[in-house]
């Protein structure tokens, strides 16, 4: 696809210069969390600039010129494009994004393709330190890029469907206005039937409607001859009833004019006494255009109803106070309620209790901005949470005004993001926290915390003599042993290999109690271990606190090994 077509695809997706959206921020956050890189973007590479739809870590910047963008190179690649150290790459070593802020060193970006094959931008990560993604991290980036592409197309479909629904409503309103103007401007012809002489008189407008001119005056039979036989019987019945009972009548019937036109007419009549003679007096109107408008309205309404009923998107309408007035089958199916259980209820009642405070704020935004987008949490009939990514608009032209909502169920995507975040922060073997947990300790400014560092003794011998499967089992059992005495807010971190860290947010007394527990229960551990502990000092780096615990561990191990007897206790923690 050439550049012109690529730019047309960007226009079709309607991404440029739009507000942030939670789903894209979540994707970038997942990629950033999984790789540990400090900056993450979803970029759109336009004609002369690259603009950021999602931006985490590069605050204050919404776009850069395309000339200096890394992503311009990435969209030309079939696979993930990675620069381990931009200072060493002649293509980027003099780039102002490398030589100045944000001083990019490590870059990894993968092109985002549209449904028609155009590469419209990238999912990319940046870091001021050199580095290389692992194979699993590269695979995750590829997966997240596919997810982003799917969300972009779903968003485009969502906007198109909302736009179509809005257009249908505007068309209905225009048709109603047109019908009113037609009624005001329509010429109405008059007619009169003398019941004594059976003489019929037509006005000039009535003659024009029938396609005749001059002094033409019909008989009752010639007047009826303009209608089909079945229509004539309707008029005859109405006329006779009017003569007998004095009942007024109105009918709408098709006719063929004298000059061969097929038209629709509205005919009304009633009985009157004129100059002492009983007469039927009435009017006739050409309603062909009105009928056409009504047919168009009916067809338009039918199309709208089909869209509403069969759309895979979740469509609903609600009043300005949040009361649901309609829901389509897709929305009903998403939550698992019957339609009758939703219509007439406030949308806020379907939200979790901890999210209802934000509902009034949402309604205020709709009133102020006439549109709103985001993700709303709802509770389904099964009691589980659903996540809807919505784009709602206020129809001010309606009386009363109402909100037309269109959404996509992104519950599965949210659950997938949660699982990916969990996997990126947990050791897959022991399910302990991994080293990323240490970033939390950096954030505990002024807080009191302490740690115990553990190292399995002679773990290599277990792997060598009993096999790695047994070694893995020992690690899992040892992690369970470490968790046994811990409170809810106390955590086990696997630093790597056979090194574990227990972190507590508690005073020194708790640290001493845990240290005693581990020594007293060392015999129940799957292998012997060495242990060291330390309390975090104000202003001290996390690494320094752990280093002090490590130093104590090795001092204890060295001391015990000097004092060890020929037949040591196999369950000694410092064997």
Coordinates of C-alpha atoms in Angstrom, one line a residue:
X1 CA 0.0 0.0 0.0
X2 CA 1.5 3.4 -1.0
X3 CA 1.8 6.4 1.2
X4 CA -1.4 8.1 0.0
X5 CA -3.5 5.1 0.7
X6 CA -1.8 4.7 4.1
X7 CA -2.7 8.3 5.0
X8 CA -6.3 7.6 3.9
X9 CA -6.4 4.6 6.3
X10 CA -5.4 6.9 9.1
X11 CA -8.2 9.3 8.2
X12 CA -10.7 6.3 8.1
X13 CA -9.7 5.2 11.6
X14 CA -10.3 8.8 12.9
X15 CA -7.4 8.6 15.4
X16 CA -5.4 11.8 15.0
X17 CA -5.8 14.5 17.7
X18 CA -8.5 12.5 19.6
X19 CA -8.5 12.3 23.5
X20 CA -6.8 9.5 25.4
X21 CA -8.8 6.3 25.7
X22 CA -8.4 3.8 28.6
X23 CA -8.1 0.7 26.5
X24 CA -5.0 2.0 24.6
X25 CA -3.4 3.3 27.8
X26 CA -3.9 -0.2 29.3
X27 CA -2.2 -1.9 26.4
X28 CA 0.8 0.4 26.7
X29 CA 0.9 -0.1 30.5
X30 CA 0.9 -3.9 30.0
X31 CA 3.8 -3.7 27.5
X32 CA 5.8 -1.4 29.7
X33 CA 5.2 -3.5 32.8
X34 CA 6.2 -6.7 31.0
X35 CA 9.5 -5.3 29.7
X36 CA 10.5 -2.9 32.5
X37 CA 11.1 -0.1 30.0
X38 CA 10.3 3.3 31.2
X39 CA 8.4 4.9 28.3
X40 CA 5.6 3.4 26.1
X41 CA 3.6 4.8 23.2
X42 CA 1.0 4.1 20.6
X43 CA 2.0 6.3 17.8
X44 CA 0.3 7.4 14.6
X45 CA 2.8 8.2 11.8
X46 CA 1.0 11.0 9.8
X47 CA 2.2 13.0 6.8
X48 CA 4.7 15.2 8.6
X49 CA 4.5 14.2 12.2
X50 CA 4.1 11.3 14.6
X51 CA 1.3 11.8 17.1
X52 CA 0.8 9.8 20.3
X53 CA -2.6 8.2 20.9
X54 CA -1.3 6.7 24.2
X55 CA 1.7 8.0 26.1
X56 CA 3.0 6.7 29.4
X57 CA 6.4 8.0 30.7
X58 CA 6.9 10.8 28.1
X59 CA 5.0 13.5 29.8
X60 CA 4.4 16.8 28.2
X61 CA 4.9 15.5 24.6
X62 CA 2.0 14.7 22.3
X63 CA 3.9 14.5 19.0
X64 CA 7.2 15.0 17.2
X65 CA 8.2 15.7 13.7
X66 CA 8.2 12.6 11.5
X67 CA 11.7 13.4 10.3
X68 CA 13.3 12.5 13.7
X69 CA 10.9 9.7 14.6
X70 CA 12.1 6.1 15.3
X71 CA 8.6 4.9 14.4
X72 CA 9.0 6.0 10.7
X73 CA 11.6 3.2 10.5
X74 CA 9.5 0.7 12.4
X75 CA 6.5 0.9 10.1
X76 CA 8.7 -0.2 7.2
X77 CA 9.6 -3.5 9.0
X78 CA 7.7 -6.8 8.8
X79 CA 8.8 -7.7 12.3
X80 CA 9.5 -6.0 15.6
X81 CA 12.1 -3.2 15.1
X82 CA 14.6 -2.9 18.0
X83 CA 17.6 -0.6 18.6
X84 CA 19.6 -1.9 21.5
X85 CA 21.7 1.4 21.8
X86 CA 20.8 4.3 19.6
X87 CA 24.2 6.0 20.4
X88 CA 25.9 3.2 18.6
X89 CA 23.5 3.2 15.6
X90 CA 24.6 5.6 12.8
X91 CA 21.0 6.1 11.8
X92 CA 20.1 7.6 15.2
X93 CA 23.3 8.6 16.9
X94 CA 22.8 12.3 16.0
X95 CA 19.0 12.3 16.5
X96 CA 17.9 15.1 18.9
X97 CA 15.8 12.5 20.8
X98 CA 19.1 10.7 21.5
X99 CA 21.4 13.6 22.1
X100 CA 18.8 15.5 24.1
X101 CA 15.7 14.8 26.1
X102 CA 14.4 12.1 26.5
X103 CA 17.9 10.6 25.6
X104 CA 16.6 7.5 24.0
X105 CA 19.0 4.5 24.1
X106 CA 16.9 1.4 23.8
X107 CA 13.9 1.4 21.3
X108 CA 11.5 -1.4 20.4
X109 CA 8.6 -0.8 18.1
X110 CA 6.2 -3.0 16.1
X111 CA 4.0 -1.7 13.3
X112 CA 0.3 -1.5 13.7
X113 CA -1.6 -2.6 10.6
X114 CA -5.2 -1.7 9.6
X115 CA -7.8 -4.2 8.3
X116 CA -6.7 -3.2 4.8
X117 CA -2.9 -3.8 5.4
X118 CA -1.8 -0.2 5.9
X119 CA 0.8 0.4 8.6
X120 CA -0.6 3.4 10.4
X121 CA 1.8 3.6 13.4
X122 CA 3.4 1.6 16.1
X123 CA 3.3 0.1 19.6
X124 CA 6.7 1.1 20.9
X125 CA 8.8 1.2 24.1
X126 CA 11.7 3.5 24.9
X127 CA 14.3 3.6 27.6
X128 CA 17.3 5.8 28.5
X129 CA 19.4 2.7 29.2
X130 CA 20.7 0.3 26.5
X131 CA 19.1 -3.1 26.5
X132 CA 17.6 -6.0 24.5
X133 CA 14.2 -7.6 24.8
X134 CA 14.0 -11.3 25.6
X135 CA 12.3 -13.7 23.2
X136 CA 9.2 -13.9 25.5
X137 CA 9.0 -10.1 25.7
X138 CA 9.3 -9.8 21.9
X139 CA 6.5 -12.4 21.6
X140 CA 4.4 -10.4 24.0
X141 CA 4.9 -7.2 22.0
X142 CA 3.7 -9.0 18.8
X143 CA 0.6 -10.2 20.7
X144 CA -0.2 -6.8 22.1
X145 CA 0.2 -5.2 18.6
X146 CA -2.4 -7.7 17.3
X147 CA -4.7 -6.7 20.2
X148 CA -4.2 -3.0 19.4
X149 CA -5.0 -3.6 15.8
X150 CA -8.2 -5.4 16.7
X151 CA -9.2 -2.6 19.2
X152 CA -8.5 0.1 16.5
X153 CA -10.9 -1.7 14.1
X154 CA -13.5 -2.3 16.8
X155 CA -13.2 1.4 17.7
X156 CA -13.7 2.4 14.0
X157 CA -16.7 0.2 13.7
X158 CA -18.1 1.6 17.0
X159 CA -17.7 5.2 15.7
X160 CA -19.2 4.3 12.4
X161 CA -22.2 2.6 14.0
X162 CA -22.8 5.5 16.4
X163 CA -22.5 7.9 13.5
X164 CA -25.0 5.8 11.4
X165 CA -27.5 5.7 14.3
X166 CA -27.1 9.5 14.7
X167 CA -27.6 10.0 11.0
X168 CA -30.7 7.9 11.0
X169 CA -32.2 10.0 13.8
X170 CA -31.4 13.2 12.0
X171 CA -32.9 11.8 8.8
X172 CA -36.1 11.0 10.7
X173 CA -36.3 14.5 12.1
X174 CA -35.7 16.0 8.6
X175 CA -38.4 13.8 7.2
X176 CA -40.8 14.9 9.8
X177 CA -40.0 18.6 9.1
X178 CA -40.4 18.0 5.4
X179 CA -43.8 16.4 6.0
X180 CA -45.0 19.4 8.0
X181 CA -43.9 21.8 5.3
X182 CA -45.6 19.7 2.6
X183 CA -48.8 19.7 4.5
X184 CA -48.7 23.5 4.8
X185 CA -47.9 24.1 1.2
X186 CA -50.2 21.4 -0.3
X187 CA -53.1 22.6 -2.4
X188 CA -56.4 21.3 -1.4
X189 CA -59.3 20.9 -3.8
X190 CA -63.0 21.1 -3.0
X191 CA -66.0 19.1 -4.2
X192 CA -69.8 19.0 -3.8
X193 CA -72.5 16.5 -4.5
X194 CA -76.1 17.6 -4.7
X195 CA -78.1 14.7 -3.2
X196 CA -81.3 15.8 -5.0
X197 CA -79.9 16.2 -8.6
X198 CA -76.7 14.0 -8.2
X199 CA -74.8 16.9 -9.7
X200 CA -71.1 17.0 -8.9
X201 CA -69.0 20.2 -8.8
X202 CA -65.2 20.4 -8.7
X203 CA -63.0 23.4 -7.9
X204 CA -60.1 24.3 -10.1
X205 CA -57.6 22.7 -7.7
X206 CA -59.7 19.5 -7.8
X207 CA -59.6 19.4 -11.6
X208 CA -55.8 19.9 -11.5
X209 CA -55.4 17.0 -9.1
X210 CA -57.5 14.8 -11.5
X211 CA -55.6 16.0 -14.6
X212 CA -58.5 17.7 -16.3
X213 CA -59.0 21.3 -17.3
X214 CA -61.5 23.9 -18.5
X215 CA -65.2 23.6 -17.7
X216 CA -65.2 19.8 -17.1
X217 CA -67.7 18.8 -14.5
X218 CA -68.1 15.0 -13.8
X219 CA -71.0 12.9 -12.8
X220 CA -70.7 10.8 -9.7
X221 CA -69.9 7.7 -11.7
X222 CA -67.1 9.5 -13.8
X223 CA -65.7 10.9 -10.6
X224 CA -65.5 7.4 -9.1
X225 CA -64.0 6.1 -12.4
X226 CA -60.6 7.6 -11.6
X227 CA -60.3 5.0 -8.7
X228 CA -59.8 1.3 -8.9
X229 CA -62.9 -0.9 -8.5
X230 CA -61.9 -1.9 -4.9
X231 CA -61.4 1.7 -4.0
X232 CA -64.7 2.7 -5.5
X233 CA -66.6 0.4 -3.2
X234 CA -64.8 2.0 -0.2
X235 CA -66.0 5.5 -1.3
X236 CA -69.5 4.3 -2.1
X237 CA -69.9 2.7 1.4
X238 CA -68.6 5.9 3.0
X239 CA -70.9 8.1 1.0
X240 CA -74.0 6.0 1.7
X241 CA -73.3 5.9 5.4
X242 CA -72.9 9.7 5.4
X243 CA -76.2 10.1 3.6
X244 CA -78.0 7.7 5.9
X245 CA -76.4 8.6 9.2
X246 CA -74.7 11.9 8.6
X247 CA -71.2 10.4 9.6
X248 CA -68.2 12.3 8.2
X249 CA -65.5 10.3 6.5
X250 CA -61.9 10.4 5.4
X251 CA -60.1 7.9 3.2
X252 CA -56.7 7.7 1.5
X253 CA -56.8 5.9 -1.9
X254 CA -54.7 5.6 -5.0
X255 CA -56.0 6.9 -8.4
X256 CA -55.0 7.2 -12.0
X257 CA -55.4 10.8 -13.3
X258 CA -56.8 11.7 -16.7
X259 CA -53.2 12.4 -18.0
X260 CA -52.0 8.9 -16.8
X261 CA -50.3 9.8 -13.5
X262 CA -50.6 7.4 -10.5
X263 CA -51.2 9.4 -7.4
X264 CA -52.5 9.0 -3.9
X265 CA -55.3 11.2 -2.6
X266 CA -56.9 12.0 0.8
X267 CA -60.6 12.5 0.4
X268 CA -62.8 13.8 3.3
X269 CA -66.5 14.5 3.2
X270 CA -69.6 15.3 5.3
X271 CA -73.3 16.1 5.0
X272 CA -74.5 19.7 5.0
X273 CA -77.7 21.6 4.2
X274 CA -76.9 24.3 1.6
X275 CA -79.7 26.6 0.5
X276 CA -82.2 24.1 1.8
X277 CA -80.8 21.2 -0.2
X278 CA -79.0 18.2 1.3
X279 CA -75.5 18.0 0.0
X280 CA -72.2 16.2 0.5
X281 CA -69.3 18.6 0.8
X282 CA -65.7 17.7 1.0
X283 CA -62.1 18.2 0.0
X284 CA -59.5 16.2 -1.9
X285 CA -55.7 16.5 -1.6
X286 CA -52.8 15.1 -3.5
X287 CA -50.8 13.2 -0.9
X288 CA -48.4 11.4 -3.2
X289 CA -45.4 13.2 -1.8
X290 CA -46.6 12.7 1.7
X291 CA -47.1 9.0 1.1
X292 CA -43.6 8.8 -0.4
X293 CA -42.2 10.5 2.7
X294 CA -44.1 8.1 4.9
X295 CA -42.8 5.1 3.0
X296 CA -39.3 6.5 3.2
X297 CA -39.8 7.0 7.0
X298 CA -41.1 3.5 7.4
X299 CA -38.1 2.1 5.4
X300 CA -35.7 4.2 7.4
X301 CA -37.2 3.2 10.7
X302 CA -37.1 -0.4 9.6
X303 CA -33.4 -0.1 8.7
X304 CA -32.7 1.6 12.1
X305 CA -34.6 -1.2 13.9
X306 CA -32.6 -3.8 12.1
X307 CA -29.4 -2.1 13.0
X308 CA -30.5 -1.8 16.6
X309 CA -31.7 -5.4 16.8
X310 CA -29.0 -7.2 14.9
X311 CA -25.9 -5.1 15.7
X312 CA -23.1 -7.0 17.5
X313 CA -22.3 -3.7 19.3
X314 CA -24.1 -3.0 22.6
X315 CA -26.7 -0.3 21.9
X316 CA -28.9 1.4 24.5
X317 CA -30.6 4.7 25.1
X318 CA -31.1 6.5 28.4
X319 CA -32.6 9.7 29.7
X320 CA -30.5 12.5 31.1
X321 CA -31.1 11.2 34.6
X322 CA -29.7 7.8 33.5
X323 CA -32.9 5.8 33.2
X324 CA -32.6 3.1 30.5
X325 CA -35.3 3.5 27.8
X326 CA -34.1 0.8 25.3
X327 CA -31.5 -1.9 25.0
X328 CA -30.6 -4.1 22.0
X329 CA -30.3 -7.9 22.2
X330 CA -26.5 -7.8 22.2
X331 CA -26.5 -5.6 25.4
X332 CA -29.1 -7.8 27.1
X333 CA -27.0 -10.9 26.3
X334 CA -23.8 -9.3 27.6
X335 CA -25.3 -8.8 31.0
X336 CA -27.5 -11.8 31.1
X337 CA -30.7 -10.0 32.2
X338 CA -34.1 -10.0 30.5
X339 CA -34.9 -6.8 28.6
X340 CA -37.7 -6.1 31.1
X341 CA -35.2 -6.2 33.9
X342 CA -33.2 -3.4 32.4
X343 CA -35.6 -1.0 30.7
X344 CA -36.9 1.5 33.2
X345 CA -34.0 1.1 35.6
X346 CA -31.2 3.5 36.2
X347 CA -28.0 2.5 34.5
X348 CA -26.3 3.4 37.8
X349 CA -28.2 0.5 39.5
X350 CA -26.4 -2.0 37.3
X351 CA -23.0 -0.6 38.4
X352 CA -20.9 -2.0 41.3
X353 CA -21.5 -0.1 44.5
X354 CA -17.9 1.1 44.5
X355 CA -18.4 2.7 41.1
X356 CA -21.7 4.5 41.4
X357 CA -20.2 7.7 42.7
X358 CA -18.8 8.3 39.2
X359 CA -22.1 7.8 37.5
X360 CA -23.4 11.3 38.3
X361 CA -20.1 12.7 37.1
X362 CA -20.6 10.9 33.8
X363 CA -24.1 12.4 33.4
X364 CA -22.7 15.9 34.1
X365 CA -20.1 15.4 31.3
X366 CA -22.8 14.3 28.9
X367 CA -24.8 17.4 29.6
X368 CA -21.8 19.6 29.3
X369 CA -20.0 18.1 26.3
X370 CA -22.9 16.2 24.6
X371 CA -20.6 13.2 24.2
X372 CA -18.5 11.0 26.4
X373 CA -16.2 8.0 26.0
X374 CA -14.5 5.6 28.4
X375 CA -14.9 2.2 30.1
X376 CA -17.9 1.6 32.4
X377 CA -18.1 -1.3 34.9
X378 CA -21.5 -3.2 35.2
X379 CA -22.7 -6.2 37.2
X380 CA -24.2 -9.0 35.2
X381 CA -27.1 -11.3 36.2
X382 CA -24.5 -13.8 37.4
X383 CA -23.0 -11.2 39.8
X384 CA -19.7 -10.9 37.8
X385 CA -18.3 -7.6 36.5
X386 CA -18.5 -6.6 32.9
X387 CA -16.5 -3.9 31.2
X388 CA -18.0 -1.9 28.4
X389 CA -15.9 0.5 26.3
X390 CA -18.5 3.1 25.3
X391 CA -18.9 6.1 23.2
X392 CA -22.1 7.9 24.0
X393 CA -23.7 11.0 22.4
X394 CA -26.6 13.3 23.4
X395 CA -29.4 13.8 20.9
X396 CA -30.5 17.3 21.7
X397 CA -32.9 17.4 18.8
X398 CA -35.2 14.8 20.4
X399 CA -38.0 15.9 22.7
X400 CA -37.1 15.1 25.4
X401 CA -33.4 14.8 24.7
X402 CA -31.8 11.4 25.3
X403 CA -28.4 9.7 25.3
X404 CA -27.6 7.2 22.5
X405 CA -25.0 4.8 23.8
X406 CA -22.9 2.3 21.8
X407 CA -20.3 0.1 23.4
X408 CA -18.2 -3.0 23.0
X409 CA -17.8 -5.7 25.7
X410 CA -14.1 -5.6 26.6
X411 CA -14.4 -7.9 29.7
X412 CA -12.2 -10.6 28.1
X413 CA -9.6 -8.0 27.1
X414 CA -9.5 -6.5 30.6
X415 CA -9.1 -10.0 32.1
X416 CA -6.3 -10.8 29.7
X417 CA -4.6 -7.5 30.6
X418 CA -4.9 -8.4 34.3
X419 CA -3.4 -11.8 33.7
X420 CA -0.5 -10.4 31.6
X421 CA 0.2 -7.8 34.4
X422 CA 0.2 -10.6 37.0
X423 CA 2.5 -12.8 34.9
X424 CA 4.9 -9.9 34.4
X425 CA 5.1 -9.3 38.1
X426 CA 5.3 -12.9 39.4
X427 CA 7.9 -15.7 39.2
X428 CA 6.2 -18.3 37.0
X429 CA 7.6 -21.3 39.0
X430 CA 7.0 -20.3 42.6
X431 CA 4.4 -17.6 42.1
X432 CA 6.4 -15.3 44.4
X433 CA 6.9 -11.7 43.4
X434 CA 9.8 -11.1 41.0
X435 CA 12.4 -8.4 41.2
X436 CA 9.9 -5.8 40.0
X437 CA 8.5 -5.8 43.5
X438 CA 11.5 -3.9 44.6
X439 CA 10.2 -0.8 42.7
X440 CA 7.4 -0.7 45.3
X441 CA 10.0 -0.4 48.0
X442 CA 11.4 2.6 46.2
X443 CA 8.0 4.3 46.6
X444 CA 7.9 3.7 50.4
X445 CA 9.4 7.1 51.2
X446 CA 9.6 7.6 54.9
X447 CA 7.9 4.2 55.6
X448 CA 9.4 1.6 57.9
X449 CA 10.2 -1.8 56.4
X450 CA 12.7 -4.6 56.9
X451 CA 13.7 -7.7 55.0
X452 CA 15.1 -11.2 55.5
X453 CA 17.3 -12.7 52.8
X454 CA 17.5 -16.5 52.3
X455 CA 19.8 -18.6 50.3
X456 CA 19.5 -22.4 49.9
X457 CA 22.7 -24.2 50.9
X458 CA 24.3 -26.6 48.3
X459 CA 21.3 -26.1 46.0
X460 CA 23.5 -26.9 43.0
X461 CA 24.1 -30.4 44.4
X462 CA 20.3 -31.0 44.5
X463 CA 20.1 -30.1 40.8
X464 CA 23.2 -32.1 39.9
X465 CA 22.4 -35.3 41.9
X466 CA 18.6 -35.3 41.9
X467 CA 17.8 -33.5 38.7
X468 CA 16.3 -30.1 37.9
X469 CA 12.8 -31.3 38.4
X470 CA 13.5 -32.0 42.0
X471 CA 15.4 -28.7 42.2
X472 CA 12.2 -26.9 41.0
X473 CA 10.1 -28.8 43.5
X474 CA 12.4 -27.7 46.3
X475 CA 12.1 -24.0 45.2
X476 CA 8.3 -24.3 45.2
X477 CA 8.2 -26.0 48.6
X478 CA 10.7 -23.5 50.1
X479 CA 8.5 -20.5 48.8
X480 CA 5.6 -22.1 50.6
X481 CA 7.7 -22.6 53.8
X482 CA 8.6 -18.9 53.7
X483 CA 4.9 -17.8 53.3
X484 CA 3.7 -19.8 56.3
X485 CA 4.3 -17.3 59.1
X486 CA 3.6 -14.1 57.0
X487 CA 0.8 -11.7 57.4
X488 CA -1.4 -10.3 54.6
X489 CA 0.9 -7.3 53.7
X490 CA 4.1 -9.3 54.0
X491 CA 5.6 -10.6 50.7
X492 CA 8.0 -13.2 49.4
X493 CA 10.2 -12.2 46.5
X494 CA 12.3 -14.5 44.4
X495 CA 15.4 -12.5 43.5
X496 CA 16.7 -15.2 41.2
X497 CA 18.1 -18.8 41.4
X498 CA 17.8 -20.0 45.0
X499 CA 17.7 -16.5 46.5
X500 CA 14.5 -15.3 48.2
X501 CA 13.6 -12.1 50.1
X502 CA 10.9 -11.7 52.7
X503 CA 9.7 -8.1 53.0
X504 CA 7.8 -6.8 56.0
X505 CA 6.3 -3.3 56.7
X506 CA 6.6 -3.6 60.4
X507 CA 8.8 -2.5 63.4
X508 CA 11.9 -4.3 64.6
X509 CA 9.9 -6.6 66.9
X510 CA 8.2 -8.3 64.0
X511 CA 11.5 -8.8 62.2
X512 CA 13.0 -10.5 65.3
X513 CA 9.8 -12.7 65.7
X514 CA 10.0 -13.9 62.1
X515 CA 13.7 -14.6 62.4
X516 CA 13.1 -16.8 65.4
X517 CA 10.2 -18.6 63.6
X518 CA 12.4 -19.5 60.6
X519 CA 15.2 -20.8 62.9
X520 CA 12.8 -22.8 65.0
X521 CA 11.0 -24.4 62.0
X522 CA 14.1 -24.9 59.9
X523 CA 13.6 -28.7 60.2
X524 CA 10.3 -28.4 58.2
X525 CA 12.0 -26.6 55.3
X526 CA 12.6 -28.8 52.1
X527 CA 16.4 -27.9 52.3
X528 CA 18.8 -26.2 54.6
X529 CA 19.3 -22.5 54.2
X530 CA 21.2 -19.5 55.2
X531 CA 19.5 -16.3 56.4
X532 CA 20.4 -12.6 56.9
X533 CA 18.2 -9.7 57.8
X534 CA 18.3 -5.9 58.0
X535 CA 16.1 -2.9 58.7
X536 CA 15.7 -0.1 56.1
X537 CA 17.3 3.1 57.2
X538 CA 15.8 6.5 56.3
X539 CA 17.3 7.8 53.0
X540 CA 19.0 4.5 52.3
X541 CA 18.7 2.9 48.8
X542 CA 16.7 -0.4 48.6
X543 CA 19.8 -2.1 47.1
X544 CA 21.9 -1.0 50.1
X545 CA 19.3 -2.5 52.6
X546 CA 19.3 -5.8 50.8
X547 CA 23.1 -5.7 50.6
X548 CA 23.4 -5.4 54.4
X549 CA 21.1 -8.4 54.8
X550 CA 23.2 -10.3 52.2
X551 CA 26.4 -9.4 54.1
X552 CA 24.9 -10.7 57.4
X553 CA 23.8 -13.9 55.6
X554 CA 27.4 -14.6 54.4
X555 CA 28.9 -13.7 57.8
X556 CA 26.5 -16.2 59.5
X557 CA 27.2 -18.9 56.9
X558 CA 31.0 -18.5 57.3
X559 CA 30.8 -18.5 61.1
X560 CA 28.6 -21.6 61.2
X561 CA 30.9 -23.4 58.7
X562 CA 33.9 -22.7 60.9
X563 CA 32.1 -24.0 63.9
X564 CA 30.4 -27.0 62.2
X565 CA 31.0 -30.4 63.7
X566 CA 31.9 -33.6 61.7
X567 CA 28.2 -34.8 61.8
X568 CA 26.1 -31.7 61.2
X569 CA 22.4 -31.6 61.7
X570 CA 20.9 -32.1 58.3
X571 CA 18.2 -29.6 59.1
X572 CA 20.5 -26.8 60.2
X573 CA 19.6 -23.5 58.5
X574 CA 23.3 -22.7 57.9
X575 CA 24.7 -26.1 57.1

